[in-house]
Amino acid sequence: MVTGIQFRVDSAPSGPAGFLVYADDWVTISLNGQTAGSNRIRSESYQVISSQVPYQPGRNVIAVHCRNAQLHAGVHVIPVVKTPGENLIAT
């Protein structure tokens, strides 16, 4: 399954791009046509995928590819900007 979303950013964020991801099995995220991160995620909570690909001012496109290897399937992706020392997931 591949799905995508477009959004606009008024100015380039100061921190790096990242994604909070809840997925079953393999997930690959592309940002503006470049691979932004991938991971095998099999948990009951969100995981952080950090990206070296930055958000750009103006139009941005996120594409998500999720490959399911078991019976249940699903993926949620939340784009975020991580500031130094910030914990995106409560522990």
XYZ file of N, CA and C in Angstrom, residues 12-20 31 47-55 78-91:
99
model
N 11.121 27.427 6.345
C 11.829 26.200 6.711
C 11.921 26.080 8.230
N 11.490 24.949 8.814
C 11.608 24.756 10.259
C 13.070 24.740 10.695
N 13.317 25.151 11.937
C 14.691 25.198 12.440
C 15.233 23.823 12.808
N 14.378 22.892 13.173
C 14.821 21.548 13.551
C 14.660 20.566 12.408
N 15.224 19.366 12.568
C 15.124 18.356 11.510
C 13.720 17.759 11.411
N 13.405 17.269 10.232
C 12.136 16.592 10.016
C 12.147 15.261 10.741
N 10.989 14.841 11.164
C 10.835 13.546 11.789
C 9.400 13.093 11.639
N 9.147 11.870 12.024
C 7.808 11.307 11.885
C 7.502 10.436 13.088
N 6.316 10.610 13.649
C 5.804 9.669 14.629
C 5.034 8.632 13.825
N 10.042 11.920 1.611
C 9.714 13.333 1.754
C 10.256 14.052 0.541
N 6.453 5.078 17.196
C 7.909 5.098 17.185
C 8.338 6.346 16.420
N 9.531 6.852 16.712
C 10.055 8.025 16.016
C 10.983 7.573 14.899
N 10.754 8.094 13.706
C 11.692 7.918 12.601
C 12.255 9.295 12.288
N 13.549 9.464 12.505
C 14.214 10.735 12.218
C 14.619 10.769 10.753
N 14.678 11.971 10.196
C 14.984 12.128 8.780
C 16.137 13.100 8.583
N 16.980 12.807 7.615
C 18.015 13.744 7.192
C 17.498 14.636 6.065
N 16.336 14.316 5.533
C 15.720 15.123 4.472
C 14.900 16.217 5.156
N 15.164 17.487 4.872
C 14.443 18.565 5.558
C 13.102 18.890 4.900
N 12.203 19.459 5.698
C 11.018 20.076 5.115
C 11.499 21.315 4.374
N 2.666 10.882 11.504
C 2.477 12.265 11.906
C 3.796 12.998 11.673
N 3.840 13.975 10.746
C 5.078 14.731 10.540
C 5.328 15.655 11.729
N 6.578 15.725 12.154
C 6.956 16.565 13.299
C 8.282 17.254 13.009
N 8.595 18.253 13.809
C 9.907 18.892 13.814
C 10.450 18.695 15.216
N 11.601 18.065 15.315
C 12.189 17.726 16.622
C 13.244 18.763 16.981
N 13.074 19.375 18.139
C 14.092 20.294 18.638
C 15.061 19.537 19.527
N 16.306 19.997 19.651
C 17.308 19.281 20.451
C 16.816 19.028 21.874
N 16.970 17.791 22.325
C 16.591 17.405 23.682
C 15.121 17.124 23.874
N 14.317 17.299 22.847
C 12.881 17.072 22.967
C 12.562 15.600 22.851
N 11.719 15.105 23.746
C 11.248 13.723 23.699
C 9.860 13.738 23.085
N 9.707 13.199 21.896
C 8.442 13.243 21.198
C 7.416 12.233 21.719
N 7.898 11.228 22.438
C 7.005 10.197 22.955
C 7.136 10.177 24.469
N 6.011 10.258 25.158
C 6.023 10.214 26.622
C 6.482 8.840 27.082
N 7.346 8.825 28.099
C 7.820 7.552 28.633
C 7.290 7.329 30.024
